[in-house]
Structures are given as C-alpha cells and as structure tokens.
Short mmCIF file of C-alpha atoms in Angstrom, two decimals:
data_model
loop_
_atom_site.label_atom_id
_atom_site.label_comp_id
_atom_site.label_asym_id
_atom_site.label_seq_id
_atom_site.Cartn_x
_atom_site.Cartn_y
_atom_site.Cartn_z
CA UNK A 635 0.00 0.00 0.00
CA UNK A 636 1.38 3.37 -0.97
CA UNK A 637 0.87 6.70 0.73
CA UNK A 638 2.75 6.06 3.98
CA UNK A 639 3.36 9.29 5.89
CA UNK A 640 6.09 9.70 8.43
CA UNK A 641 6.39 13.00 10.26
CA UNK A 642 9.24 13.41 12.73
CA UNK A 643 9.99 16.35 14.99
CA UNK A 644 7.99 18.82 12.93
CA UNK A 645 8.25 22.38 14.26
CA UNK A 646 6.87 25.67 13.06
CA UNK A 647 6.97 29.09 14.66
CA UNK A 648 5.22 32.11 13.23
CA UNK A 649 6.54 35.62 13.69
CA UNK A 650 3.91 38.25 14.42
CA UNK A 651 4.10 41.83 13.21
CA UNK A 652 5.33 43.13 16.57
CA UNK A 653 8.33 40.82 16.68
CA UNK A 654 6.86 38.07 18.87
CA UNK A 655 7.34 34.44 17.97
CA UNK A 656 4.45 32.07 18.35
CA UNK A 657 5.34 28.39 18.32
CA UNK A 658 2.38 26.69 16.64
CA UNK A 659 3.84 23.25 16.10
CA UNK A 660 6.30 21.74 18.56
CA UNK A 661 7.84 18.34 18.00
CA UNK A 662 4.99 16.77 16.06
CA UNK A 663 5.44 13.06 15.39
CA UNK A 664 2.90 11.29 13.31
CA UNK A 665 2.93 8.05 11.35
CA UNK A 666 0.02 7.27 9.10
CA UNK A 667 -0.12 3.98 7.27
CA UNK A 668 -0.92 3.90 3.56
CA UNK A 669 -4.63 3.71 2.81
CA UNK A 670 -5.72 4.95 6.21
CA UNK A 671 -8.35 7.57 6.74
CA UNK A 672 -6.97 9.79 9.50
CA UNK A 673 -8.81 12.65 11.13
CA UNK A 674 -7.08 15.48 12.96
CA UNK A 675 -9.45 16.98 15.49
CA UNK A 676 -8.82 19.99 17.63
CA UNK A 677 -9.88 23.48 18.65
CA UNK A 678 -9.30 26.41 16.31
CA UNK A 679 -5.78 27.76 16.46
CA UNK A 680 -4.27 24.44 17.54
CA UNK A 681 -2.23 24.11 14.35
CA UNK A 682 -4.27 21.52 12.44
CA UNK A 683 -4.19 23.49 9.23
CA UNK A 684 -0.53 24.35 9.74
CA UNK A 685 0.28 20.63 9.70
CA UNK A 686 -1.53 20.21 6.37
CA UNK A 687 0.17 23.30 4.98
CA UNK A 688 3.56 21.95 6.03
CA UNK A 689 2.87 18.56 4.45
CA UNK A 690 1.68 20.14 1.19
CA UNK A 691 4.59 22.55 1.14
CA UNK A 692 2.44 25.69 1.31
CA UNK A 693 4.60 26.81 4.25
CA UNK A 694 8.18 25.95 5.03
CA UNK A 695 8.79 23.88 8.12
CA UNK A 696 11.35 25.16 10.62
CA UNK A 697 12.56 21.75 11.69
CA UNK A 698 11.77 18.09 11.31
CA UNK A 699 11.20 15.77 8.43
CA UNK A 700 8.17 14.70 6.49
CA UNK A 701 8.55 11.59 4.39
CA UNK A 702 5.97 10.20 2.03
CA UNK A 703 6.71 6.64 0.95
CA UNK A 704 10.25 7.19 2.08
CA UNK A 705 10.99 10.30 0.01
CA UNK A 706 10.80 13.98 0.80
CA UNK A 707 7.24 15.28 0.92
CA UNK A 708 7.93 18.15 -1.50
CA UNK A 709 8.25 15.56 -4.27
CA UNK A 710 4.99 13.81 -3.45
CA UNK A 711 1.73 14.27 -5.28
CA UNK A 712 -1.18 15.65 -3.26
CA UNK A 713 -4.85 16.07 -3.74
CA UNK A 714 -6.10 18.95 -1.61
CA UNK A 715 -9.65 19.91 -0.76
CA UNK A 716 -9.96 23.27 0.96
CA UNK A 717 -12.73 24.61 3.12
CA UNK A 718 -13.90 26.66 0.15
CA UNK A 719 -14.10 24.92 -3.22
CA UNK A 720 -11.41 27.23 -4.73
CA UNK A 721 -12.50 26.58 -8.29
CA UNK A 722 -11.50 28.59 -11.33
CA UNK A 723 -14.82 30.26 -12.05
CA UNK A 724 -13.95 30.85 -15.70
CA UNK A 725 -13.60 27.14 -16.35
CA UNK A 726 -16.39 24.58 -16.45
CA UNK A 727 -16.65 21.85 -13.84
CA UNK A 728 -14.90 19.38 -16.14
CA UNK A 729 -12.20 21.91 -17.04
CA UNK A 730 -11.53 22.48 -13.34
CA UNK A 731 -10.97 18.77 -12.87
CA UNK A 732 -8.79 18.83 -15.97
CA UNK A 733 -6.71 21.63 -14.41
CA UNK A 734 -5.71 19.27 -11.61
CA UNK A 735 -4.80 16.53 -14.06
CA UNK A 736 -2.71 18.82 -16.27
CA UNK A 737 -0.95 20.32 -13.25
CA UNK A 738 -0.11 16.81 -12.04
CA UNK A 739 1.43 16.10 -15.45
CA UNK A 740 -0.78 13.14 -16.14
CA UNK A 741 -0.16 11.96 -19.72
CA UNK A 742 -2.25 13.94 -22.18
CA UNK A 743 -3.90 10.83 -23.62
CA UNK A 744 -5.27 9.71 -20.25
CA UNK A 745 -6.72 13.04 -19.19
CA UNK A 746 -10.11 13.08 -20.98
CA UNK A 747 -10.98 9.61 -19.73
CA UNK A 748 -9.91 10.36 -16.18
CA UNK A 749 -11.77 13.66 -16.09
CA UNK A 750 -14.94 11.94 -17.20
CA UNK A 751 -14.46 9.13 -14.72
CA UNK A 752 -14.17 11.47 -11.73
CA UNK A 753 -16.86 13.89 -12.84
CA UNK A 754 -19.14 10.85 -13.07
CA UNK A 755 -17.94 9.48 -9.76
CA UNK A 756 -18.91 12.63 -7.88
CA UNK A 757 -22.29 12.58 -9.60
CA UNK A 758 -21.89 15.65 -11.80
CA UNK A 759 -22.21 14.02 -15.26
CA UNK A 760 -25.05 16.36 -16.14
CA UNK A 761 -23.12 19.42 -14.99
CA UNK A 762 -19.72 18.73 -16.54
CA UNK A 763 -20.06 21.79 -18.77
CA UNK A 764 -21.56 24.11 -16.17
CA UNK A 765 -19.58 27.01 -14.75
CA UNK A 766 -18.97 26.91 -10.98
CA UNK A 767 -20.98 30.03 -10.18
CA UNK A 768 -24.09 28.32 -11.48
CA UNK A 769 -23.59 25.35 -9.14
CA UNK A 770 -24.65 25.02 -5.50
CA UNK A 771 -22.07 24.98 -2.69
CA UNK A 772 -22.28 21.21 -2.36
CA UNK A 773 -21.82 20.70 -6.09
CA UNK A 774 -18.84 23.04 -6.15
CA UNK A 775 -17.24 21.02 -3.38
CA UNK A 776 -17.88 17.84 -5.41
CA UNK A 777 -15.91 19.38 -8.27
CA UNK A 778 -13.10 20.16 -5.83
CA UNK A 779 -13.13 16.55 -4.64
CA UNK A 780 -13.00 15.26 -8.22
CA UNK A 781 -10.04 17.58 -8.85
CA UNK A 782 -8.27 16.12 -5.82
CA UNK A 783 -8.92 12.53 -6.90
CA UNK A 784 -7.95 12.96 -10.54
CA UNK A 785 -4.31 13.71 -9.77
CA UNK A 786 -3.84 10.14 -8.46
CA UNK A 787 -2.58 11.55 -5.18
CA UNK A 788 -0.28 9.70 -2.83
CA UNK A 789 -2.03 11.54 -0.04
CA UNK A 790 -5.36 13.28 0.03
CA UNK A 791 -5.41 16.34 2.29
CA UNK A 792 -8.78 17.73 3.32
CA UNK A 793 -9.15 20.85 5.43
CA UNK A 794 -12.68 21.05 6.87
CA UNK A 795 -14.13 20.52 3.40
CA UNK A 796 -17.73 20.33 4.55
CA UNK A 797 -17.80 22.95 7.28
CA UNK A 798 -19.19 25.69 5.05
CA UNK A 799 -22.04 23.51 3.82
CA UNK A 800 -25.39 23.19 5.56
CA UNK A 801 -25.65 20.13 7.79
CA UNK A 802 -27.96 18.23 5.46
CA UNK A 803 -25.64 18.64 2.48
CA UNK A 804 -22.59 17.95 4.65
CA UNK A 805 -24.17 14.67 5.79
CA UNK A 806 -24.72 13.51 2.21
CA UNK A 807 -21.23 14.58 1.25
CA UNK A 808 -19.66 12.57 4.08
CA UNK A 809 -21.42 9.41 2.96
CA UNK A 810 -20.44 10.12 -0.64
CA UNK A 811 -16.82 10.83 0.26
CA UNK A 812 -16.58 7.41 1.92
CA UNK A 813 -18.04 5.86 -1.21
CA UNK A 814 -15.43 7.57 -3.45
CA UNK A 815 -12.67 6.75 -1.04
CA UNK A 816 -13.61 3.09 -0.79
CA UNK A 817 -13.08 2.85 -4.55
CA UNK A 818 -9.52 4.17 -4.37
CA UNK A 819 -8.31 3.88 -0.79
CA UNK A 820 -5.99 6.86 -0.73
CA UNK A 821 -4.31 7.85 2.47
CA UNK A 822 -6.45 10.69 3.77
CA UNK A 823 -5.70 13.35 6.35
CA UNK A 824 -8.97 15.04 7.14
CA UNK A 825 -9.13 18.04 9.42
CA UNK A 826 -12.23 18.82 11.37
CA UNK A 827 -13.39 20.30 14.67
CA UNK A 828 -16.52 18.20 14.48
CA UNK A 829 -16.13 15.06 16.62
CA UNK A 830 -19.21 13.47 15.09
CA UNK A 831 -17.72 13.88 11.64
CA UNK A 832 -14.41 12.40 12.79
CA UNK A 833 -16.00 9.31 14.34
CA UNK A 834 -18.21 8.81 11.29
CA UNK A 835 -15.33 8.97 8.80
CA UNK A 836 -12.00 7.96 10.29
CA UNK A 837 -9.98 4.81 10.79
CA UNK A 838 -7.87 6.74 13.21
CA UNK A 839 -8.48 9.97 15.11
CA UNK A 840 -5.72 12.23 16.35
CA UNK A 841 -6.69 14.84 18.93
CA UNK A 842 -4.75 18.04 19.18
CA UNK A 843 -4.59 20.21 22.27
CA UNK A 844 -4.29 23.96 22.44
CA UNK A 845 -1.70 25.77 20.39
CA UNK A 846 1.77 24.31 20.82
CA UNK A 847 0.59 21.23 22.68
CA UNK A 848 0.60 19.02 19.62
CA UNK A 849 -1.11 15.66 19.44
CA UNK A 850 -2.50 14.75 22.83
CA UNK A 851 -4.35 11.52 22.11
CA UNK A 852 -5.15 9.03 19.40
CA UNK A 853 -8.06 6.66 18.91
CA UNK A 854 -8.53 3.68 16.64
CA UNK A 855 -12.00 3.44 15.20
CA UNK A 856 -12.84 -0.24 14.76
CA UNK A 857 -16.44 0.12 13.73
CA UNK A 858 -17.75 -1.19 10.41
CA UNK A 859 -18.86 1.31 7.81
CA UNK A 860 -21.44 2.65 7.17
CA UNK A 861 -21.58 3.81 10.74
CA UNK A 862 -24.76 4.76 12.44
CA UNK A 863 -24.94 7.85 14.63
CA UNK A 864 -27.18 5.87 17.05
CA UNK A 865 -24.68 3.01 17.40
CA UNK A 866 -23.66 2.89 21.09
CA UNK A 867 -19.99 2.35 20.11
CA UNK A 868 -20.10 5.51 17.99
CA UNK A 869 -21.72 7.49 20.79
CA UNK A 870 -19.21 6.20 23.33
CA UNK A 871 -16.20 7.00 21.16
CA UNK A 872 -17.52 10.42 20.30
CA UNK A 873 -17.83 11.15 24.03
CA UNK A 874 -14.28 10.03 24.64
CA UNK A 875 -12.90 12.20 21.85
CA UNK A 876 -14.89 15.18 23.02
CA UNK A 877 -13.72 14.55 26.59
CA UNK A 878 -10.08 14.62 25.47
CA UNK A 879 -10.61 17.87 23.62
CA UNK A 880 -12.32 19.55 26.57
CA UNK A 881 -9.79 18.34 29.11
CA UNK B 502 -38.55 46.76 -25.85
CA UNK B 503 -40.20 49.46 -23.78
CA UNK B 504 -36.78 50.88 -22.91
CA UNK B 505 -35.87 51.12 -26.59
CA UNK B 506 -39.09 52.96 -27.32
CA UNK B 507 -38.25 55.48 -24.60
CA UNK B 508 -34.74 55.91 -26.03
CA UNK B 509 -36.13 56.50 -29.48
CA UNK B 510 -38.60 59.06 -28.16
CA UNK B 511 -35.93 60.90 -26.20
CA UNK B 512 -33.72 61.10 -29.30
CA UNK B 513 -36.66 62.44 -31.28
CA UNK B 514 -37.26 65.12 -28.63
CA UNK B 515 -33.61 66.22 -28.75
CA UNK B 516 -33.75 66.51 -32.55
CA UNK B 517 -37.03 68.42 -32.36
CA UNK B 518 -35.62 70.91 -29.84
CA UNK B 519 -32.51 71.35 -32.00
CA UNK B 520 -34.64 71.92 -35.10
CA UNK B 521 -36.86 74.36 -33.19
CA UNK B 522 -33.92 76.47 -31.99
CA UNK B 523 -32.40 76.37 -35.48
CA UNK B 524 -35.55 77.92 -36.88
CA UNK B 525 -34.61 81.22 -35.24
CA UNK B 526 -31.06 81.32 -36.57
CA UNK B 527 -29.49 81.52 -40.03
CA UNK B 528 -28.23 78.08 -41.15
CA UNK B 529 -24.64 79.35 -41.32
CA UNK B 530 -24.80 80.09 -37.58
CA UNK B 531 -26.82 77.07 -36.42
CA UNK B 532 -27.93 74.56 -39.05
CA UNK B 533 -30.82 72.24 -38.19
CA UNK B 534 -30.42 68.45 -37.97
CA UNK B 535 -31.55 67.86 -41.56
CA UNK B 536 -28.90 70.11 -43.03
CA UNK B 537 -26.28 68.39 -40.87
CA UNK B 538 -27.49 64.93 -41.91
CA UNK B 539 -27.31 66.06 -45.51
CA UNK B 540 -23.71 67.14 -44.99
CA UNK B 541 -22.94 63.81 -43.34
CA UNK B 542 -24.35 62.04 -46.40
CA UNK B 543 -22.07 64.14 -48.56
CA UNK B 544 -18.85 63.38 -46.68
CA UNK B 545 -19.74 59.69 -46.62
CA UNK B 546 -20.57 59.58 -50.31
CA UNK B 547 -17.38 61.38 -51.35
CA UNK B 548 -15.31 58.85 -49.43
CA UNK B 549 -13.68 61.67 -47.50
CA UNK B 550 -15.05 60.45 -44.19
CA UNK B 551 -13.59 56.97 -44.59
CA UNK B 552 -10.13 58.33 -45.34
CA UNK B 553 -9.97 60.63 -42.33
CA UNK B 554 -11.71 58.15 -40.06
CA UNK B 555 -9.07 55.62 -41.05
CA UNK B 556 -6.23 57.92 -39.98
CA UNK B 557 -7.89 58.81 -36.69
CA UNK B 558 -8.69 55.18 -35.89
CA UNK B 559 -5.18 54.12 -36.80
CA UNK B 560 -3.74 56.62 -34.29
CA UNK B 561 -6.21 55.55 -31.61
CA UNK B 562 -5.44 51.87 -32.08
CA UNK B 563 -1.66 52.25 -32.17
CA UNK B 564 -1.80 54.53 -29.12
CA UNK B 565 -4.07 52.15 -27.21
CA UNK B 566 -2.02 49.06 -27.97
CA UNK B 567 1.20 50.78 -26.84
CA UNK B 568 -0.54 52.13 -23.75
CA UNK B 569 -2.03 48.81 -22.83
CA UNK B 570 1.25 46.93 -23.20
CA UNK B 571 3.07 49.33 -20.92
CA UNK B 572 0.17 49.68 -18.47
CA UNK B 573 -0.18 45.90 -18.15
CA UNK B 574 3.43 45.53 -17.08
CA UNK B 575 3.45 48.58 -14.81
CA UNK B 576 0.05 47.74 -13.29
CA UNK B 577 0.90 44.10 -12.59
CA UNK B 578 4.23 45.04 -10.98
CA UNK B 579 2.53 47.72 -8.88
CA UNK B 580 -0.07 45.25 -7.74
CA UNK B 581 2.44 42.56 -6.84
CA UNK B 582 5.16 44.48 -5.08
CA UNK B 583 5.21 47.35 -2.65
CA UNK B 584 8.50 48.56 -4.09
CA UNK B 585 7.10 49.06 -7.59
CA UNK B 586 3.91 50.47 -6.17
CA UNK B 587 5.88 53.16 -4.39
CA UNK B 588 8.01 53.77 -7.49
CA UNK B 589 5.09 54.33 -9.80
CA UNK B 590 2.22 55.72 -7.74
CA UNK B 591 3.64 59.24 -8.06
CA UNK B 592 4.08 59.26 -11.84
CA UNK B 593 0.70 57.63 -12.31
CA UNK B 594 -1.09 60.24 -10.18
CA UNK B 595 0.70 63.09 -11.95
CA UNK B 596 -0.08 61.49 -15.30
CA UNK B 597 -3.78 61.32 -14.41
CA UNK B 598 -3.81 65.03 -13.58
CA UNK B 599 -2.10 66.41 -16.69
CA UNK B 600 -4.67 67.50 -19.31
CA UNK B 601 -4.64 65.90 -22.74
CA UNK B 602 -4.29 69.30 -24.40
CA UNK B 603 -0.94 69.83 -22.69
CA UNK B 604 0.35 66.50 -24.02
CA UNK B 605 -0.87 67.37 -27.51
CA UNK B 606 1.04 70.68 -27.40
CA UNK B 607 4.16 69.03 -26.01
CA UNK B 608 3.88 66.31 -28.67
CA UNK B 609 3.59 68.92 -31.41
CA UNK B 610 6.70 70.72 -30.18
CA UNK B 611 8.62 67.46 -29.96
CA UNK B 612 7.51 65.70 -33.13
CA UNK B 613 5.98 68.41 -35.31
CA UNK B 614 3.31 67.53 -37.83
CA UNK B 615 3.73 63.77 -37.63
CA UNK B 616 1.86 60.69 -36.51
CA UNK B 617 3.96 60.60 -33.37
CA UNK B 618 2.33 63.75 -32.05
CA UNK B 619 -1.10 62.13 -31.77
CA UNK B 620 0.19 58.74 -30.70
CA UNK B 621 2.35 60.37 -28.05
CA UNK B 622 -0.59 62.37 -26.70
CA UNK B 623 -2.83 59.30 -26.54
CA UNK B 624 -0.12 57.24 -24.92
CA UNK B 625 0.56 59.83 -22.21
CA UNK B 626 -3.11 60.41 -21.42
CA UNK B 627 -4.32 56.81 -21.51
CA UNK B 628 -1.46 54.86 -19.91
CA UNK B 629 -1.99 56.13 -16.34
CA UNK B 630 -5.69 55.29 -16.29
CA UNK B 631 -5.07 51.82 -17.73
CA UNK B 632 -2.28 51.23 -15.22
CA UNK B 633 -4.54 52.21 -12.32
CA UNK B 634 -7.17 49.70 -13.40
CA UNK B 635 -4.71 46.87 -13.85
CA UNK B 636 -3.00 47.78 -10.58
CA UNK B 637 -6.36 47.45 -8.80
CA UNK B 638 -7.06 44.20 -10.61
CA UNK B 639 -3.74 42.73 -9.58
CA UNK B 640 -4.24 43.71 -5.97
CA UNK B 641 -7.63 42.03 -6.03
CA UNK B 642 -6.18 38.72 -7.28
CA UNK B 643 -7.47 35.81 -5.27
CA UNK B 644 -4.34 34.48 -3.58
CA UNK B 645 -6.19 31.42 -2.35
CA UNK B 646 -6.57 30.30 -5.97
CA UNK B 647 -2.86 30.74 -6.53
CA UNK B 648 -2.22 28.71 -3.38
CA UNK B 649 -4.49 26.00 -4.75
CA UNK B 650 -2.60 25.96 -8.05
CA UNK B 651 0.73 25.72 -6.20
CA UNK B 652 -0.47 22.80 -4.08
CA UNK B 653 -1.55 20.99 -7.23
CA UNK B 654 1.96 21.64 -8.59
CA UNK B 655 0.89 23.76 -11.55
CA UNK B 656 3.86 25.28 -13.39
CA UNK B 657 4.44 29.03 -13.31
CA UNK B 658 3.32 29.59 -16.94
CA UNK B 659 0.20 27.55 -16.22
CA UNK B 660 -0.58 29.65 -13.15
CA UNK B 661 -0.17 32.88 -15.10
CA UNK B 662 -2.23 31.65 -18.04
CA UNK B 663 -5.03 29.84 -16.22
CA UNK B 664 -5.23 31.53 -12.82
CA UNK B 665 -3.84 35.08 -12.97
CA UNK B 666 -4.73 36.41 -16.44
CA UNK B 667 -8.39 35.32 -16.38
CA UNK B 668 -8.81 37.28 -13.15
CA UNK B 669 -7.36 40.37 -14.81
CA UNK B 670 -9.66 40.20 -17.84
CA UNK B 671 -12.62 42.10 -16.34
CA UNK B 672 -10.29 44.86 -15.14
CA UNK B 673 -8.48 44.98 -18.47
CA UNK B 674 -11.75 45.27 -20.38
CA UNK B 675 -12.94 48.10 -18.15
CA UNK B 676 -9.55 49.74 -18.65
CA UNK B 677 -9.77 49.42 -22.44
CA UNK B 678 -13.25 50.97 -22.40
CA UNK B 679 -12.04 53.98 -20.39
CA UNK B 680 -8.94 54.10 -22.53
CA UNK B 681 -10.83 54.13 -25.80
CA UNK B 682 -13.14 56.92 -24.64
CA UNK B 683 -10.16 59.00 -23.51
CA UNK B 684 -8.09 58.17 -26.57
CA UNK B 685 -10.57 59.38 -29.10
CA UNK B 686 -11.14 62.63 -27.22
CA UNK B 687 -7.41 63.14 -27.03
CA UNK B 688 -6.70 62.29 -30.65
CA UNK B 689 -9.22 64.81 -31.94
CA UNK B 690 -7.62 67.57 -29.86
CA UNK B 691 -4.16 66.58 -31.03
CA UNK B 692 -5.32 66.48 -34.66
CA UNK B 693 -6.84 69.96 -34.59
CA UNK B 694 -3.39 71.55 -34.65
CA UNK B 695 -0.89 68.74 -35.02
CA UNK B 696 -2.01 66.91 -38.16
CA UNK B 697 -2.97 67.30 -41.78
CA UNK B 698 -5.49 64.48 -41.72
CA UNK B 699 -8.01 62.91 -39.38
CA UNK B 700 -11.32 63.88 -37.86
CA UNK B 701 -9.88 66.64 -35.65
CA UNK B 702 -8.15 68.16 -38.67
CA UNK B 703 -11.42 68.17 -40.64
CA UNK B 704 -13.30 69.75 -37.74
CA UNK B 705 -10.83 72.61 -37.49
CA UNK B 706 -10.76 72.93 -41.30
CA UNK B 707 -14.54 73.29 -41.33
CA UNK B 708 -14.23 76.01 -38.71
CA UNK B 709 -11.77 77.89 -40.86
CA UNK B 710 -14.27 77.69 -43.71
CA UNK B 711 -16.84 79.04 -41.22
CA UNK B 712 -18.95 75.93 -41.85
CA UNK B 713 -20.87 75.00 -38.71
CA UNK B 714 -22.55 72.38 -40.84
CA UNK B 715 -19.18 70.74 -41.47
CA UNK B 716 -18.10 70.93 -37.82
CA UNK B 717 -21.29 69.23 -36.66
CA UNK B 718 -21.32 66.67 -39.48
CA UNK B 719 -17.75 65.52 -38.78
CA UNK B 720 -18.30 65.46 -35.01
CA UNK B 721 -21.53 63.48 -35.24
CA UNK B 722 -20.26 60.96 -37.79
CA UNK B 723 -17.20 60.27 -35.72
CA UNK B 724 -19.24 59.91 -32.54
CA UNK B 725 -21.51 57.38 -34.21
CA UNK B 726 -18.54 55.28 -35.28
CA UNK B 727 -17.08 55.37 -31.77
CA UNK B 728 -20.35 54.28 -30.19
CA UNK B 729 -20.70 51.51 -32.76
CA UNK B 730 -17.19 50.39 -31.91
CA UNK B 731 -17.93 50.35 -28.22
CA UNK B 732 -21.20 48.44 -28.47
CA UNK B 733 -20.53 46.42 -31.60
CA UNK B 734 -17.08 45.15 -30.72
CA UNK B 735 -16.11 45.77 -27.11
CA UNK B 736 -19.40 44.60 -25.63
CA UNK B 737 -19.34 41.46 -27.73
CA UNK B 738 -15.76 40.70 -26.76
CA UNK B 739 -16.63 41.31 -23.12
CA UNK B 740 -19.65 39.04 -23.28
CA UNK B 741 -17.54 36.28 -24.79
CA UNK B 742 -14.70 36.59 -22.33
CA UNK B 743 -16.95 36.70 -19.29
CA UNK B 744 -19.46 34.07 -20.40
CA UNK B 745 -18.72 32.14 -17.21
CA UNK B 746 -20.52 34.73 -15.12
CA UNK B 747 -24.15 33.88 -14.49
CA UNK B 748 -26.46 36.01 -16.61
CA UNK B 749 -27.62 39.08 -14.72
CA UNK B 750 -26.59 39.40 -11.11
CA UNK B 751 -28.41 36.38 -9.76
CA UNK B 752 -25.50 35.42 -7.56
CA UNK B 753 -26.47 34.60 -4.04
CA UNK B 754 -25.14 36.82 -1.28
CA UNK B 755 -23.02 33.93 -0.02
CA UNK B 756 -21.26 33.65 -3.37
CA UNK B 757 -20.58 37.36 -3.57
CA UNK B 758 -19.17 37.70 -0.08
CA UNK B 759 -17.06 34.59 -0.32
#
C-alpha cells in the first residue's frame, strides 16, 4: 500500500508583526499507514491546518522531516480539498478537474478519460459543462473533490471541506466521500473540529490540544462502515474524543 | 422593448428641440439636424469620411495598444510588489492630472506635424488610467486560488495563463473601455493643430471655412462610429470573455461575499 506518511519532529513558529514568535507546532510526530483515513481533530488555532500546509509545502517547516513513501514530501503528489471549493470560475466543472490533471502532469492521452471518470464518480455528469458560479455549494465542493482525486494523489489532504455547507448537504457529502474513497483507498488526512464527523469517517483519530501542545491523544475506530450515529460504540467513542478535547 | 421605445422618443425630442432652436437662426450660424445629416451624407458619399476616419482610428489603435502593453506591465508590478507600487504611484497620479491638451502641445513641439504627435498624446493620457485599473485588478487577485494551483503543482506559466490572467480580464476590459473613450477625445484635440489628416483636422478645417454644418457633421459621424465600436465590438468581446458569469446578477449573497 502506498501513501505512507512519516512526520518526525515537525516544528513551526510564526513571527507576528510586533516581533513576537508564536510556536504553533512543537515536535509533532505522526505516522500514518498507507490507505488509512486519518482525522485530525482539535480546537481552532491548535495548528491543524498548519500541519496540512507543512505537508503540502504551502509553508516551510522550521525543523523536522516529512517523508511520504520514504521520500521527501515536496516531491509527493497531493490532492487537496480546501474549506472553500477554490474553483477557477472561468472554467467549467470538467475543465476544473482537468486543471488538476494537467498540473499533475498526467499523460495527455489519459486526461479526458480520467476527467470523465471522476466527474461521473462525484455525480456531476449532467453538470460537466456548467460554470462553478451556477452550481450550489455542495456541487462546487464535489468538483473540488473530483479535482483532488484525478491527480492520483499519494495523499489526500482535506481541510474542513464540509464545514461551510449546511448540515444536510454535509451529511450527504460525508457518505459520498466514503463511497469515493472506498473505490480508491488513498491515504487521507482530514481536518475537522466536528467530533461526530471524525467518528463517522475515520480509521484513526488524532486529537490536538491547544496551540503548541501538539497531538494529545489518538483513537482507533474499529467500527464497520457505514456507521450509524445511534450506534452505542459511535456514541461512546464520540464522548471520549470530546472529553479529550475539553480536558 | 419598452426601454428602446423610450430611447427613441428621447432622441426624437432632442432633434425636435434642436430643429426648433435652429428655426430662429441663419443656417450658417446654427444649421438644423436635416442640413447636418445632408452634410454627413455628402462626406460619406465622397469617401472623404472613410479616409480621415481611417487615420484617426489608426492613431487611436496604435496609441491604445502601446498604452495597454506598458500599463499591463506597470500595473501588474505595482499590484504585486510594494517597491514598484511606491516607485510608480507618483508618476501615475501626476499622469492622471495632466490634461490631454498639454500632451498634444508638447507632442507637437517634440515631433511636429507627424503621426507621433497624436500617438504620443494618446499614450501619455491613456497609460496612467489603464495602469490604475490593472493595478487594482492585480491587488484584487485571489491568492487562495494561486495557493491552490501551487499545491496541485501547476507550473508558473500555467498559473499565469489559467489563474492570474483570467482574473485580470474584467479589469483589463474596463480599462480598455475607459482608454478608448479617452483616446478618441485626445486624438481629436491633437489632430486639430498637429495633423494634416483625421477627424480633428477636418473639424478645425470646417471652422476655418466658417462651416458650422461641417463641424457638426464631422463630429456626429465620428461619434456614431465610436459608439458603434464600443457596443458592436467591445461589448461582444466582453460578453464572450466573461461568459462564465451567471447572466444578470443572480449570484447569491453567499457567493458574492465569499
């Protein structure tokens, strides 16, 4: 299984305008096995997003190493789904997916087929030629997910992708995401502050404390999918996770 | 439909008022609309209008293209870096304040009766306003989209072509519209004393012949061409380039504020 992530001693300090230094990440160690769905849960400001940014190379790390399948993370291929869809509004849904494929330097001959495959997978066959501004928030996020899948990522990074959707849409999207993911089994790091979402989705949950505290607890989720919110094991685990976060 | 009817009526009223006032004056002092239309027919039929229109348009287009090329570079640099912003904000502000007439006079003294006089005047008047628009457009670039493109490992040319330039298109189009309006006003001024051809030259020639009919006929014909250019070409280009925007402003508030 590909997509093994090994983070050792990751540190990141941000300088504020008035010359102060705020350590956001201190000695983060994290090993995620290929094909696992990992959730990072924690309060705002704890550095969840900073970890994703460091993995994806959006920010430079101060110290530590991040290896993906044994090589430096800056050479790895990522799919990234942001909180907002971040689509190019002047390109159709299909062309947005294509953008990801072209950027990832997927061979020209494979692109049309792949684009169609992922547009179909996320259920947008009828909207392939629609422009993003004519699509609903949930549909826009589906395009973003297709764009992340089409690049054949080693790791799929998702930063609260459903938090700006209404709860009903978010619920459907979670179920759908699991369906897409079960077809491809990428390694996923999914950030959320929603414990219910984490327990519903993840194989493994990592809890983060307040800023600078790093990862304070981890939970294995050994419950068959699809999981039911009423399942006593789900309720119990959700309580435990929430308890850790509030402690 | 109703709006067009109102427009037509309002134009008819203007013509009627003009005709009414003209009734009380000799046609050499203030000719009525029919005499002016007659004159317009004459300059069209003789081919004279096409010749001079060609020269004026040529100057406008050359001036605009030069302006836009320089303004695009200056504006993008100003939008991207504080250093260039500080370098250029002074010259741009001064450039905006200097009247077109002054540039036309300076051009005449530098280049004499040559094409350069008009092109120089257009360039100096239009470049600052184009640069301001593109500067604003660059500052308004959505950096989150660029971040997205970087994460997906898009190459630099790909980012410029697919992410940056499309965002500048609406600003560039607005800039070209302003620029065109300014350019044709400037060129006519510059032609009145710095050229031996063009619409401005014909207007001033008509004045020397004491022909109000000629002055109005040349002015009106030229104006009609400019409006046709604006609505016939620029609007169509704009509609094509911004086809991705939903028709009318039926964006939801959430989409606008995002």
